Coordinates of N, CA and C in Angstrom, one line a residue:
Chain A
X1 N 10.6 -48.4 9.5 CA 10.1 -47.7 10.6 C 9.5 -46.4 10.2
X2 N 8.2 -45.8 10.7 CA 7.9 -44.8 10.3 C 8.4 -43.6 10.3
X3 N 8.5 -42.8 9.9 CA 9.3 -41.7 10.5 C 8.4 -40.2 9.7
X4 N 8.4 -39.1 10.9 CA 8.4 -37.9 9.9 C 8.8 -37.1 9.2
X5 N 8.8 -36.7 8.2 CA 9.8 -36.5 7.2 C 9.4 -34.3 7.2
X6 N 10.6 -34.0 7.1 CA 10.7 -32.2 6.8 C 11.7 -32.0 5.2
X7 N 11.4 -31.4 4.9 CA 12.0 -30.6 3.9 C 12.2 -29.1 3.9
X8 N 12.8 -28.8 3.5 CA 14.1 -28.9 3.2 C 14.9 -29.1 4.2
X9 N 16.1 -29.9 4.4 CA 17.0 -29.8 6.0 C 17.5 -28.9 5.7
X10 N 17.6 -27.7 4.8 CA 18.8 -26.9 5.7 C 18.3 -25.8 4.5
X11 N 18.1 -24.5 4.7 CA 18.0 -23.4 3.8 C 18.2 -22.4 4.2
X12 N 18.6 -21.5 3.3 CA 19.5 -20.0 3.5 C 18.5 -19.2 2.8
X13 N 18.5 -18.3 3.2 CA 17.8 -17.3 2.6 C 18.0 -15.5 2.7
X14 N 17.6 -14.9 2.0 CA 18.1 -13.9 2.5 C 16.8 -13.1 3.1
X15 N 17.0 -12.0 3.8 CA 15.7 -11.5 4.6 C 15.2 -10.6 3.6
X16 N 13.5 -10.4 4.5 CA 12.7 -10.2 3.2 C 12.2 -11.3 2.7
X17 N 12.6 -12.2 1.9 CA 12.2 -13.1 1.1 C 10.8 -14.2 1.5
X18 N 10.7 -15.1 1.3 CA 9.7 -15.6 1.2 C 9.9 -17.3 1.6
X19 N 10.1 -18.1 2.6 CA 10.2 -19.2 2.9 C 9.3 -19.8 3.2
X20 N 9.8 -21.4 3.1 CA 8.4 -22.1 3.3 C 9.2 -23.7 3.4
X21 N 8.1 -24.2 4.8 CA 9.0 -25.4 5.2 C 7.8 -26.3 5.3
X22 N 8.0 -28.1 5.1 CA 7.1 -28.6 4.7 C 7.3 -29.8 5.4
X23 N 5.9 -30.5 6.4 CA 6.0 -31.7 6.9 C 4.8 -32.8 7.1
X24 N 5.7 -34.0 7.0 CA 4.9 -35.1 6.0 C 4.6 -35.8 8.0
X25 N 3.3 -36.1 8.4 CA 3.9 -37.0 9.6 C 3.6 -38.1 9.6
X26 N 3.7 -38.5 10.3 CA 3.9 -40.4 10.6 C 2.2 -40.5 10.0
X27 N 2.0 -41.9 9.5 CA 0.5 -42.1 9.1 C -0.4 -42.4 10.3
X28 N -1.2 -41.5 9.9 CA -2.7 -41.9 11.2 C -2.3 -40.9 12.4
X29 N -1.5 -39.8 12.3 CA -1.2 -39.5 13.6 C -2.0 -37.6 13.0
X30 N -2.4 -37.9 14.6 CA -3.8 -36.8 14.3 C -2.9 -35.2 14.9
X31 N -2.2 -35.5 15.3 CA -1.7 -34.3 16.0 C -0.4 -33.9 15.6
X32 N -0.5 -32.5 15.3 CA 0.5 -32.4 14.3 C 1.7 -30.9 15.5
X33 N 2.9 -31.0 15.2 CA 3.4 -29.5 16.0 C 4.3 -29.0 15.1
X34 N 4.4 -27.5 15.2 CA 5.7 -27.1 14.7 C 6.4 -26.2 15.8
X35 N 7.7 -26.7 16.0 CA 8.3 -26.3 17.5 C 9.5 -25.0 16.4
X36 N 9.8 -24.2 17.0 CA 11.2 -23.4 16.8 C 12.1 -23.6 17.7
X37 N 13.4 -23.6 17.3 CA 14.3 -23.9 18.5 C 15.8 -23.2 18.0
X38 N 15.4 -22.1 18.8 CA 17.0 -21.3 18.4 C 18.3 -21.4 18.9
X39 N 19.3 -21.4 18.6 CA 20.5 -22.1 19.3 C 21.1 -21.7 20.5
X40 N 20.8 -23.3 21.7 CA 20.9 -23.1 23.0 C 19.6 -22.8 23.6
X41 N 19.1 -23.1 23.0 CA 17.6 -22.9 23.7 C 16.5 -24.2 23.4
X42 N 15.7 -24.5 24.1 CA 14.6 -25.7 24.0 C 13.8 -25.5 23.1
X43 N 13.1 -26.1 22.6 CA 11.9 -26.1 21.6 C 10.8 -25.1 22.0
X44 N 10.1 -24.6 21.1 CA 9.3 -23.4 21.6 C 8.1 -23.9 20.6
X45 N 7.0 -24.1 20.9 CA 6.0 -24.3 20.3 C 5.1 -23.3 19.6
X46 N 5.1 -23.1 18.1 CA 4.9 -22.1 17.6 C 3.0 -22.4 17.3
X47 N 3.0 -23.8 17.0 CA 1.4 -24.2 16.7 C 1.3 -25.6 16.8
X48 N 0.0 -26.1 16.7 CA -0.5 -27.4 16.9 C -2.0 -27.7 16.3
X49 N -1.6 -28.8 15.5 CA -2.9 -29.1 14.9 C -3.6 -30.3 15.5
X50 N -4.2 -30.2 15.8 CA -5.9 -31.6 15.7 C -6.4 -31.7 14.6
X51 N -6.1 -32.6 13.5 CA -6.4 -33.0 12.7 C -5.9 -31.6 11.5
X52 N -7.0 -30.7 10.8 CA -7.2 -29.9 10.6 C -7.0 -28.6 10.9
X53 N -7.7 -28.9 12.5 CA -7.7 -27.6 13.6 C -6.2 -27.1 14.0
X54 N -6.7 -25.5 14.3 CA -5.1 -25.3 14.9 C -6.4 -25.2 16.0
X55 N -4.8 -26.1 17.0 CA -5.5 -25.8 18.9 C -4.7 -25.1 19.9
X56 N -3.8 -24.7 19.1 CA -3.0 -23.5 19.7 C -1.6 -22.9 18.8
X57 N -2.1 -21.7 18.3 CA -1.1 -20.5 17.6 C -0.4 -19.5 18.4
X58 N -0.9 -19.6 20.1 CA -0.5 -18.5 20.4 C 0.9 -18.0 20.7
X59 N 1.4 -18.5 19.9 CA 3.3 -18.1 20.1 C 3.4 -17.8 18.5
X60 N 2.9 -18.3 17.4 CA 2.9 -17.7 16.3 C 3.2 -16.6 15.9
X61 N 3.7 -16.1 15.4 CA 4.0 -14.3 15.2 C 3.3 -14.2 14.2
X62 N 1.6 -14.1 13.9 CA 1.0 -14.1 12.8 C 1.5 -13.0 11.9
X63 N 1.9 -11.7 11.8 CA 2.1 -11.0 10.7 C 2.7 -11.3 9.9
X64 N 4.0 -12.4 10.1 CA 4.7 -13.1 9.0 C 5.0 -14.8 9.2
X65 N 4.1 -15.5 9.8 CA 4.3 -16.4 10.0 C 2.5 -17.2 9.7
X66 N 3.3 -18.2 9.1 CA 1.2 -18.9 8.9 C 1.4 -20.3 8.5
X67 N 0.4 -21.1 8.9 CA 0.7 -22.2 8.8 C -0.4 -22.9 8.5
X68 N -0.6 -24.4 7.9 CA -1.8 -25.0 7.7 C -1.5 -26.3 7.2
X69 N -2.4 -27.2 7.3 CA -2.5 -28.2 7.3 C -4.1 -28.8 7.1
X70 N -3.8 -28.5 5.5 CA -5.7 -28.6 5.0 C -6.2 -29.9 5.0
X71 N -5.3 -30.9 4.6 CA -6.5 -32.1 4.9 C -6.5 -33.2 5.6
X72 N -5.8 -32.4 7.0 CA -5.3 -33.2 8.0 C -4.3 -33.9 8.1
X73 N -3.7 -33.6 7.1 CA -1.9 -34.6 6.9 C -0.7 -33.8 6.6
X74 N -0.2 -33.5 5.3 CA 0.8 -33.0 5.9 C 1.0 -31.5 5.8
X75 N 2.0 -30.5 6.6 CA 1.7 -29.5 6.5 C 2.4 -28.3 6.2
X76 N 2.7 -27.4 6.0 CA 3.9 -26.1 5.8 C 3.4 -25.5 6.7
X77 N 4.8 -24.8 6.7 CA 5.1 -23.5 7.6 C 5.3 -22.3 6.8
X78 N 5.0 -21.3 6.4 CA 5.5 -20.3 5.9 C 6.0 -18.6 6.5
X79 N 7.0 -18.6 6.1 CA 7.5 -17.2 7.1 C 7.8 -16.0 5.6
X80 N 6.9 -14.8 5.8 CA 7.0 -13.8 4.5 C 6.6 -12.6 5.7
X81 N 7.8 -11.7 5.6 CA 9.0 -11.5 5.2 C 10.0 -12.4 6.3
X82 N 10.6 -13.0 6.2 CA 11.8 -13.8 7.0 C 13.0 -12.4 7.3
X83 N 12.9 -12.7 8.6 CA 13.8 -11.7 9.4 C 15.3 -12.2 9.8
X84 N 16.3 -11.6 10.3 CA 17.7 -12.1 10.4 C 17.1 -13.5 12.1
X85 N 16.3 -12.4 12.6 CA 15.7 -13.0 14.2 C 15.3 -14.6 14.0
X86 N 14.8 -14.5 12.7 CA 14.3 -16.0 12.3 C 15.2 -17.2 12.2
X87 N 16.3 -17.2 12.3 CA 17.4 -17.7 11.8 C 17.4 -18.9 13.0
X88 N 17.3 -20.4 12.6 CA 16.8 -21.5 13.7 C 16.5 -22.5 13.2
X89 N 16.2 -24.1 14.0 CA 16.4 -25.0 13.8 C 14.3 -24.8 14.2
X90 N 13.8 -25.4 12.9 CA 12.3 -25.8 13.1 C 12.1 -27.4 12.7
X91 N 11.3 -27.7 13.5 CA 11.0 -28.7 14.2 C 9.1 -29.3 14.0
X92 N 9.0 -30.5 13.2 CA 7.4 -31.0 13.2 C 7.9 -32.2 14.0
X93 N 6.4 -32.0 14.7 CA 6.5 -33.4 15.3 C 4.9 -34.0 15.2
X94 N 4.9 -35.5 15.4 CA 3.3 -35.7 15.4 C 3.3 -37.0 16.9
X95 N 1.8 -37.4 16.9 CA 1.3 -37.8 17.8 C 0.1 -38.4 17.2
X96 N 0.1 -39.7 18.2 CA -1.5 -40.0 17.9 C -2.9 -39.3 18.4
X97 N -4.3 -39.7 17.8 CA -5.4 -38.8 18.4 C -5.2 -38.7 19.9
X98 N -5.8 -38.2 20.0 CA -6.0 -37.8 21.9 C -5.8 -36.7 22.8
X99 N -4.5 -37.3 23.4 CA -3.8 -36.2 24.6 C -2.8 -36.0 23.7
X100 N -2.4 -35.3 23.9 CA -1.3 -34.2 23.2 C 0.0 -34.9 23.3
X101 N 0.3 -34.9 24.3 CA 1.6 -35.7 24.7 C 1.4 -36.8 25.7
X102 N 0.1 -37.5 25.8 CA 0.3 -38.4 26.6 C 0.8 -39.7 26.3
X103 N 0.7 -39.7 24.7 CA 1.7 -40.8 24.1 C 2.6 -40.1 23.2
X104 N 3.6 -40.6 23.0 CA 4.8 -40.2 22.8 C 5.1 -39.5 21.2
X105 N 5.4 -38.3 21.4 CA 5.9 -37.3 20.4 C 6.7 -37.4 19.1
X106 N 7.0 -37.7 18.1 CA 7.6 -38.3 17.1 C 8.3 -37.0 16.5
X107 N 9.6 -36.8 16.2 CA 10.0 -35.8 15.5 C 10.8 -35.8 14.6
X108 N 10.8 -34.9 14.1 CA 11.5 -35.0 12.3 C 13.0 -34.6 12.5
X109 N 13.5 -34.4 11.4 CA 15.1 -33.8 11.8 C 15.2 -32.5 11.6
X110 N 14.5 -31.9 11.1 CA 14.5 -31.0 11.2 C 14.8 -29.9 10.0
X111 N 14.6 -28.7 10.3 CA 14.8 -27.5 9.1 C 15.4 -26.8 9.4
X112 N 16.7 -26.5 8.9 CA 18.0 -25.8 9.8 C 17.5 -24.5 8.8
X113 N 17.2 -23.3 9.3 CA 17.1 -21.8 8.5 C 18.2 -20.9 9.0
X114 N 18.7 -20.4 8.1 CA 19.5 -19.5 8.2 C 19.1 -18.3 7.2
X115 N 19.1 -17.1 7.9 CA 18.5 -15.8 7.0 C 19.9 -14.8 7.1
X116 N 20.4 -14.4 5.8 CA 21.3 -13.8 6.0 C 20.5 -12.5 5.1
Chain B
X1 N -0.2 -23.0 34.9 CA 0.8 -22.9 34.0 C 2.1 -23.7 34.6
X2 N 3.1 -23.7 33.7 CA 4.0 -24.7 34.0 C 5.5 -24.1 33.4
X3 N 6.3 -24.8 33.8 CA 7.8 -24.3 33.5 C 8.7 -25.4 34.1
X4 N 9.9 -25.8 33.4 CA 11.1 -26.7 33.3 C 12.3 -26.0 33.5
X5 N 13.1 -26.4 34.7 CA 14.7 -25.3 34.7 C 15.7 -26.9 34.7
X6 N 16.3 -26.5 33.7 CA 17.4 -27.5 34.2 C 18.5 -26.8 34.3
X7 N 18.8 -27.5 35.1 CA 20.4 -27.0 35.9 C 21.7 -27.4 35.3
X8 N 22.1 -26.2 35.2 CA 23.2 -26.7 34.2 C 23.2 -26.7 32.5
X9 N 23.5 -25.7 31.6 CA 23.9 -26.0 30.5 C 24.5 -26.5 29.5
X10 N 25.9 -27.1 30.7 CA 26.9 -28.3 29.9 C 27.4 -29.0 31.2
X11 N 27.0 -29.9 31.1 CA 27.7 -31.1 32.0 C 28.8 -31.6 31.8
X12 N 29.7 -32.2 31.9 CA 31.0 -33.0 31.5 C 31.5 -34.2 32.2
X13 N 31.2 -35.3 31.6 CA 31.8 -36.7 32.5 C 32.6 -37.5 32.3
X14 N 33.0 -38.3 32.9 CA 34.5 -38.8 32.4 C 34.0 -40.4 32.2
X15 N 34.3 -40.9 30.8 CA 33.6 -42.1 30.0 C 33.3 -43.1 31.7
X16 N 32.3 -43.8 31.7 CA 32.0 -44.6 32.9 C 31.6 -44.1 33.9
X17 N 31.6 -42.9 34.2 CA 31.2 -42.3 35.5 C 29.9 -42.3 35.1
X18 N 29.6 -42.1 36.4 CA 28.0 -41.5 36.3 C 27.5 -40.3 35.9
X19 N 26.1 -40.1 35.1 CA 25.2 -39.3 34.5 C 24.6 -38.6 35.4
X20 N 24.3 -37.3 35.6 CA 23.2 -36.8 36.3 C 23.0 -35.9 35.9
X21 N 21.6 -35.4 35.3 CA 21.2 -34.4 34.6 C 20.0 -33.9 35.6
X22 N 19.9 -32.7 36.3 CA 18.8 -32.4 36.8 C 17.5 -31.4 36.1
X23 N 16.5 -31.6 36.6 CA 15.7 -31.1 35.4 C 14.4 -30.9 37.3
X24 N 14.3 -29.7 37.3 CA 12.8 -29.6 38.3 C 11.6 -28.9 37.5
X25 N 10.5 -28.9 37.8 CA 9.5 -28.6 37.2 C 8.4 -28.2 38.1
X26 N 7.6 -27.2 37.6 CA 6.6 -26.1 38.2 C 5.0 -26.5 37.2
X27 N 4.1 -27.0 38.2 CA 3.1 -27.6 37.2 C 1.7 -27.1 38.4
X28 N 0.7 -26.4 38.4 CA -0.5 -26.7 39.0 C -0.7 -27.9 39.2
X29 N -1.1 -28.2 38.1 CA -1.5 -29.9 38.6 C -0.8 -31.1 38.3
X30 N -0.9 -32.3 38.5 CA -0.1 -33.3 38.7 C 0.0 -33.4 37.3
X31 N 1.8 -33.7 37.1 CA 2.3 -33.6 35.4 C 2.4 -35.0 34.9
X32 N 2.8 -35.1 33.5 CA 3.2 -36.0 32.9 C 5.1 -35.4 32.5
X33 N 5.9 -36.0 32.6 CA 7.6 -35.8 32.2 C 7.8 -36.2 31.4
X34 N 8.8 -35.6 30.8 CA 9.5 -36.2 29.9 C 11.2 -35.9 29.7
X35 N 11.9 -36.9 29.0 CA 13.3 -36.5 29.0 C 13.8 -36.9 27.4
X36 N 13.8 -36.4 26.7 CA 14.6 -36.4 25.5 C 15.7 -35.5 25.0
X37 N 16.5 -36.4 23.8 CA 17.8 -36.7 23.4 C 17.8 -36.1 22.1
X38 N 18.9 -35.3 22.0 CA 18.9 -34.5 20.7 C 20.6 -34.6 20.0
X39 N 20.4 -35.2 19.1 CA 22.0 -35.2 18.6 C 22.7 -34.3 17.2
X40 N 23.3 -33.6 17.1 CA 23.7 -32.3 16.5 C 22.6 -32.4 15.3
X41 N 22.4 -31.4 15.0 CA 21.4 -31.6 13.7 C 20.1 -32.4 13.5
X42 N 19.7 -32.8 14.7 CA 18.8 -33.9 14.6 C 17.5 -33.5 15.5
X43 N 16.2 -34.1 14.7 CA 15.1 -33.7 15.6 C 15.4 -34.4 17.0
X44 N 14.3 -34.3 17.9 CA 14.2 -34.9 19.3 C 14.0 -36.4 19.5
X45 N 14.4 -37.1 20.5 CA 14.2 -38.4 20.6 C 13.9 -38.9 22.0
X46 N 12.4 -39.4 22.2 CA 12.0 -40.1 23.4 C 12.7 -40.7 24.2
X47 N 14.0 -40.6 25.3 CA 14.5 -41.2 26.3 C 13.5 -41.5 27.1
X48 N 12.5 -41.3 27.7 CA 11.9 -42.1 28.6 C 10.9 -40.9 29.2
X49 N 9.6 -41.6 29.7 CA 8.1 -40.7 30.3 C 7.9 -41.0 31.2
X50 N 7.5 -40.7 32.2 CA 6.6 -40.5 33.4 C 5.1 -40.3 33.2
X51 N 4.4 -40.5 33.5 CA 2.6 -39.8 33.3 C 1.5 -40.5 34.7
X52 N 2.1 -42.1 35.2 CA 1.4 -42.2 36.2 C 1.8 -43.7 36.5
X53 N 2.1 -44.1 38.2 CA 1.9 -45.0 38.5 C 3.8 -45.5 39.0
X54 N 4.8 -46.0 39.1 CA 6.0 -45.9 39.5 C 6.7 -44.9 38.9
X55 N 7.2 -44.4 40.5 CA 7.7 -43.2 40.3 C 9.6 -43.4 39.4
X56 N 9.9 -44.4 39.4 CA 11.1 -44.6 38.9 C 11.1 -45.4 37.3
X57 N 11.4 -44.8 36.4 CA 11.0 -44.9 35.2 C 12.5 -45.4 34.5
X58 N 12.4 -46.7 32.6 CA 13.6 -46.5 33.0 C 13.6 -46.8 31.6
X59 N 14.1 -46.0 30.3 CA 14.4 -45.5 29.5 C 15.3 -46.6 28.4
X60 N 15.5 -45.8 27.0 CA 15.9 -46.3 26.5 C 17.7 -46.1 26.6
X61 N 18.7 -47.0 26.0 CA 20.1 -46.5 26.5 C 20.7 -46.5 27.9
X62 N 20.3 -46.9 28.4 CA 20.4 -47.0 30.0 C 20.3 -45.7 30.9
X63 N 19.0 -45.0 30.4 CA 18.9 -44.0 31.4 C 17.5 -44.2 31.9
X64 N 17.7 -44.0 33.0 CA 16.4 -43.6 34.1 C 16.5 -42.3 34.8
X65 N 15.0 -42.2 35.5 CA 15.1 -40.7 35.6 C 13.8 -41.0 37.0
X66 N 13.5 -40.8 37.8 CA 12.7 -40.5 39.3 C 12.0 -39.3 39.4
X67 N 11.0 -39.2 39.4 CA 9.7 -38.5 39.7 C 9.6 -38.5 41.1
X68 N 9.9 -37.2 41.9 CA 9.7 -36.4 43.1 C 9.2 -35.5 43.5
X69 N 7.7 -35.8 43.6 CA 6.7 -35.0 44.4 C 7.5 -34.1 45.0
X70 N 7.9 -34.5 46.0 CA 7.8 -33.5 46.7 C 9.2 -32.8 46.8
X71 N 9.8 -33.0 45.7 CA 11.1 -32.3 45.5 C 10.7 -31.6 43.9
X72 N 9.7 -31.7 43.8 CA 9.1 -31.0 42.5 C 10.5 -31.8 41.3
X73 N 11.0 -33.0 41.0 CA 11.9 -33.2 40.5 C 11.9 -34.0 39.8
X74 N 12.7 -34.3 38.3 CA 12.6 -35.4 37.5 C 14.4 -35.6 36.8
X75 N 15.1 -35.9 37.1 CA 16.4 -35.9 37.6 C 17.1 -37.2 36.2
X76 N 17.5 -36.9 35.6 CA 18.3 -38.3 34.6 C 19.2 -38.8 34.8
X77 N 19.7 -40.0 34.7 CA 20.3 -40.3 35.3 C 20.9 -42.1 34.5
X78 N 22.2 -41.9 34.3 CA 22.9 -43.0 33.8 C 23.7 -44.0 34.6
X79 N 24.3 -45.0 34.8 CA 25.6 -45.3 35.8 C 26.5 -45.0 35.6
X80 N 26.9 -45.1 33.8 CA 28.2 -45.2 33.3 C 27.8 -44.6 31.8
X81 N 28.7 -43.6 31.9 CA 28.8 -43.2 30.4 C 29.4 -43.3 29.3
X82 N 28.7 -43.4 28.2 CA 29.4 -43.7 27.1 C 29.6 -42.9 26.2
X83 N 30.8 -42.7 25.6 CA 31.0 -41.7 24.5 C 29.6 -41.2 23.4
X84 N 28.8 -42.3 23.3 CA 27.8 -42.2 22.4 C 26.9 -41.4 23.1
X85 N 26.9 -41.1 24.8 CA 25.7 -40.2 25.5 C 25.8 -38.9 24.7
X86 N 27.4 -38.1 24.3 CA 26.8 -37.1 23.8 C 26.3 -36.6 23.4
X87 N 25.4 -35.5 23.9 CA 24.4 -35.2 23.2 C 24.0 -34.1 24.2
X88 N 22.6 -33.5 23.5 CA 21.8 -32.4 24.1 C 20.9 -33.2 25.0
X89 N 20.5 -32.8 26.0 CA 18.8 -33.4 26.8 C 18.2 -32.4 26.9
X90 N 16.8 -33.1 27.0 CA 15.9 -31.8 27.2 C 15.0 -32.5 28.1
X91 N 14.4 -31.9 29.3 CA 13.6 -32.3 29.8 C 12.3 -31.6 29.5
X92 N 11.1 -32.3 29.9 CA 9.6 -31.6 29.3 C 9.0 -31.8 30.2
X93 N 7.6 -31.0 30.1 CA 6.6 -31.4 30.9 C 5.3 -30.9 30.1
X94 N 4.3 -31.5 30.7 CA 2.8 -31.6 30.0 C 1.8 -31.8 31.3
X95 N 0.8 -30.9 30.9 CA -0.4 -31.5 32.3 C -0.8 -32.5 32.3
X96 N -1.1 -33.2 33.6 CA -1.4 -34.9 33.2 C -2.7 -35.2 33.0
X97 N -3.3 -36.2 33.2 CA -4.7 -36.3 32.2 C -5.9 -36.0 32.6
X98 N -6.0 -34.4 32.2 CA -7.0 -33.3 32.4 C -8.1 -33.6 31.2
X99 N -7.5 -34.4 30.3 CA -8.3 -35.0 29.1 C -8.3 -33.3 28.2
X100 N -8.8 -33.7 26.8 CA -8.4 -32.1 25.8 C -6.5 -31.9 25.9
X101 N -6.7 -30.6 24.4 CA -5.4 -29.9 24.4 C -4.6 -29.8 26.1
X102 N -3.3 -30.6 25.6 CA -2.1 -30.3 26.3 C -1.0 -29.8 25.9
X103 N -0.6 -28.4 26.7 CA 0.4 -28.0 25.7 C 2.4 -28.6 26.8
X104 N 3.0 -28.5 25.7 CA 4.1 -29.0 26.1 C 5.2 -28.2 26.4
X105 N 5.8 -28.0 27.6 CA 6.7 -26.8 27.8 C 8.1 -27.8 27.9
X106 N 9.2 -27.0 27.0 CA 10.2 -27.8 27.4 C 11.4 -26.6 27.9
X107 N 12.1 -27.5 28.6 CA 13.2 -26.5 29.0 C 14.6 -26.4 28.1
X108 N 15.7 -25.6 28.5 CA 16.4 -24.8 27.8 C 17.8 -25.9 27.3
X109 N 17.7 -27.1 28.3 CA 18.5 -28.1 27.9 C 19.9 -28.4 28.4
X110 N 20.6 -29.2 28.4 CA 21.9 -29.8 28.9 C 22.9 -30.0 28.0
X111 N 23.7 -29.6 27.4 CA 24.5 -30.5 26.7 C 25.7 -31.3 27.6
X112 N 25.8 -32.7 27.0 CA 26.5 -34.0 27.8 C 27.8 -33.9 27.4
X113 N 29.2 -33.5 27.7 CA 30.3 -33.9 27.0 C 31.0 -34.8 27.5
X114 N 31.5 -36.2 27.0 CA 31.5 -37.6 27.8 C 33.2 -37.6 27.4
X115 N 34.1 -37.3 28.2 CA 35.4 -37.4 27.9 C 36.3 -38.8 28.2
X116 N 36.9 -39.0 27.4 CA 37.7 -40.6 27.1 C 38.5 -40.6 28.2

């Protein structure tokens, strides 16, 4: 069964430093997310790709947060400088072309961050 | 714009009883739902959609969930619970087919604790 795959599940890091989270998604699926989800709280959608395109960053905290997905497949996340605030369960998920969520959302297990 | 409250942060039911997770939702225009399942450590998982056409929808695991106009409501719902329900829920919502980017708001979530 297909599934989307994250790396690393689980990393520590200390603040300041320099992380970077990576996701592979299901094949053919054009729509890519990366959600944040801090403990006790729902998914928060940080970005979203169409193919290539980002079609919405605006929860991103660009000064240290960036992300991309160059040749339409799979993608990173990257957070420089990583703050204690950062500390959270991140989340890719994909979809086929189209509506966003009019067919069903696929998600990974996830990247448990912890910034000490 | 749009927004998901569910009610209730931790539920607690006693194995076989009935499930009820409420979940209402704030949408301009007519939505697409959603209700997904999250188990410790684990990305999100599709329990069951709404987007158009019978309002009583019915899921994987034996949950269903009812779409209510006019109670603005999308409600989950089990007969009998099983030790294995524990888990997080998260209800969602999405605008329905406006065609283009849809973004996905989810709410803050349920945790289920199913006692023996």
């Amino acid at each position: 069964e297909a599934e989307v795959a994250q790396s690393p599940r689980y990393k520590i890091t200390e603040k300041s430093q320099a992380v970077a989270f990576w996701c592979d998604p299901i094949s053919g699926h054009a729509t890519l997310y990366w959600y944040r989800q801090i403990l006790g709280q729902g998914p928060e959608l940080l970005v979203q790709f169409q193919d290539e395109s980002v079609v919405d960053d605006s929860q991103l905290p660009k000064d240290r947060f960036s992300a991309e997905r160059l040749k339409g497949v799979d993608s990173t996340l990257k957070i420089q400088p990583a703050e204690l605030g950062d500390s959270a369960m991140y989340l890719c998920a994909s979809s086929h072309r189209g509506h966003s969520m009019n067919t069903e959302a696929f998600f990974g297990q996830g990247t448990r961050l912890t910034v000490v | 714009a749009q927004s998901v409250t569910q009610l209730g942060s931790h539920v607690s039911v006693s194995e076989g009883a009935l499930v009820l997770l409420r979940c209402n939702y704030s949408s301009s225009v007519p939505p697409y739902l959603f209700w997904y399942v999250q188990y410790p450590n684990q990305g999100l998982q599709l329990l069951l959609k709404y987007t158009t056409g019978a309002t009583l929808v019915k899921g994987i695991n034996g949950f269903e969930a009812e779409f209510k106009k006019s109670e603005t409501s999308f409600h989950l719902t089990k007969p009998s619970a099983h030790m294995s329900d524990a888990a997080e829920y998260f209800c969602a919502v999405t605008p329905g087919d406006s065609g283009g980017y849809q973004k996905v708001t989810f709410g803050t979530g349920t945790k289920l604790q199913v006692i023996p």
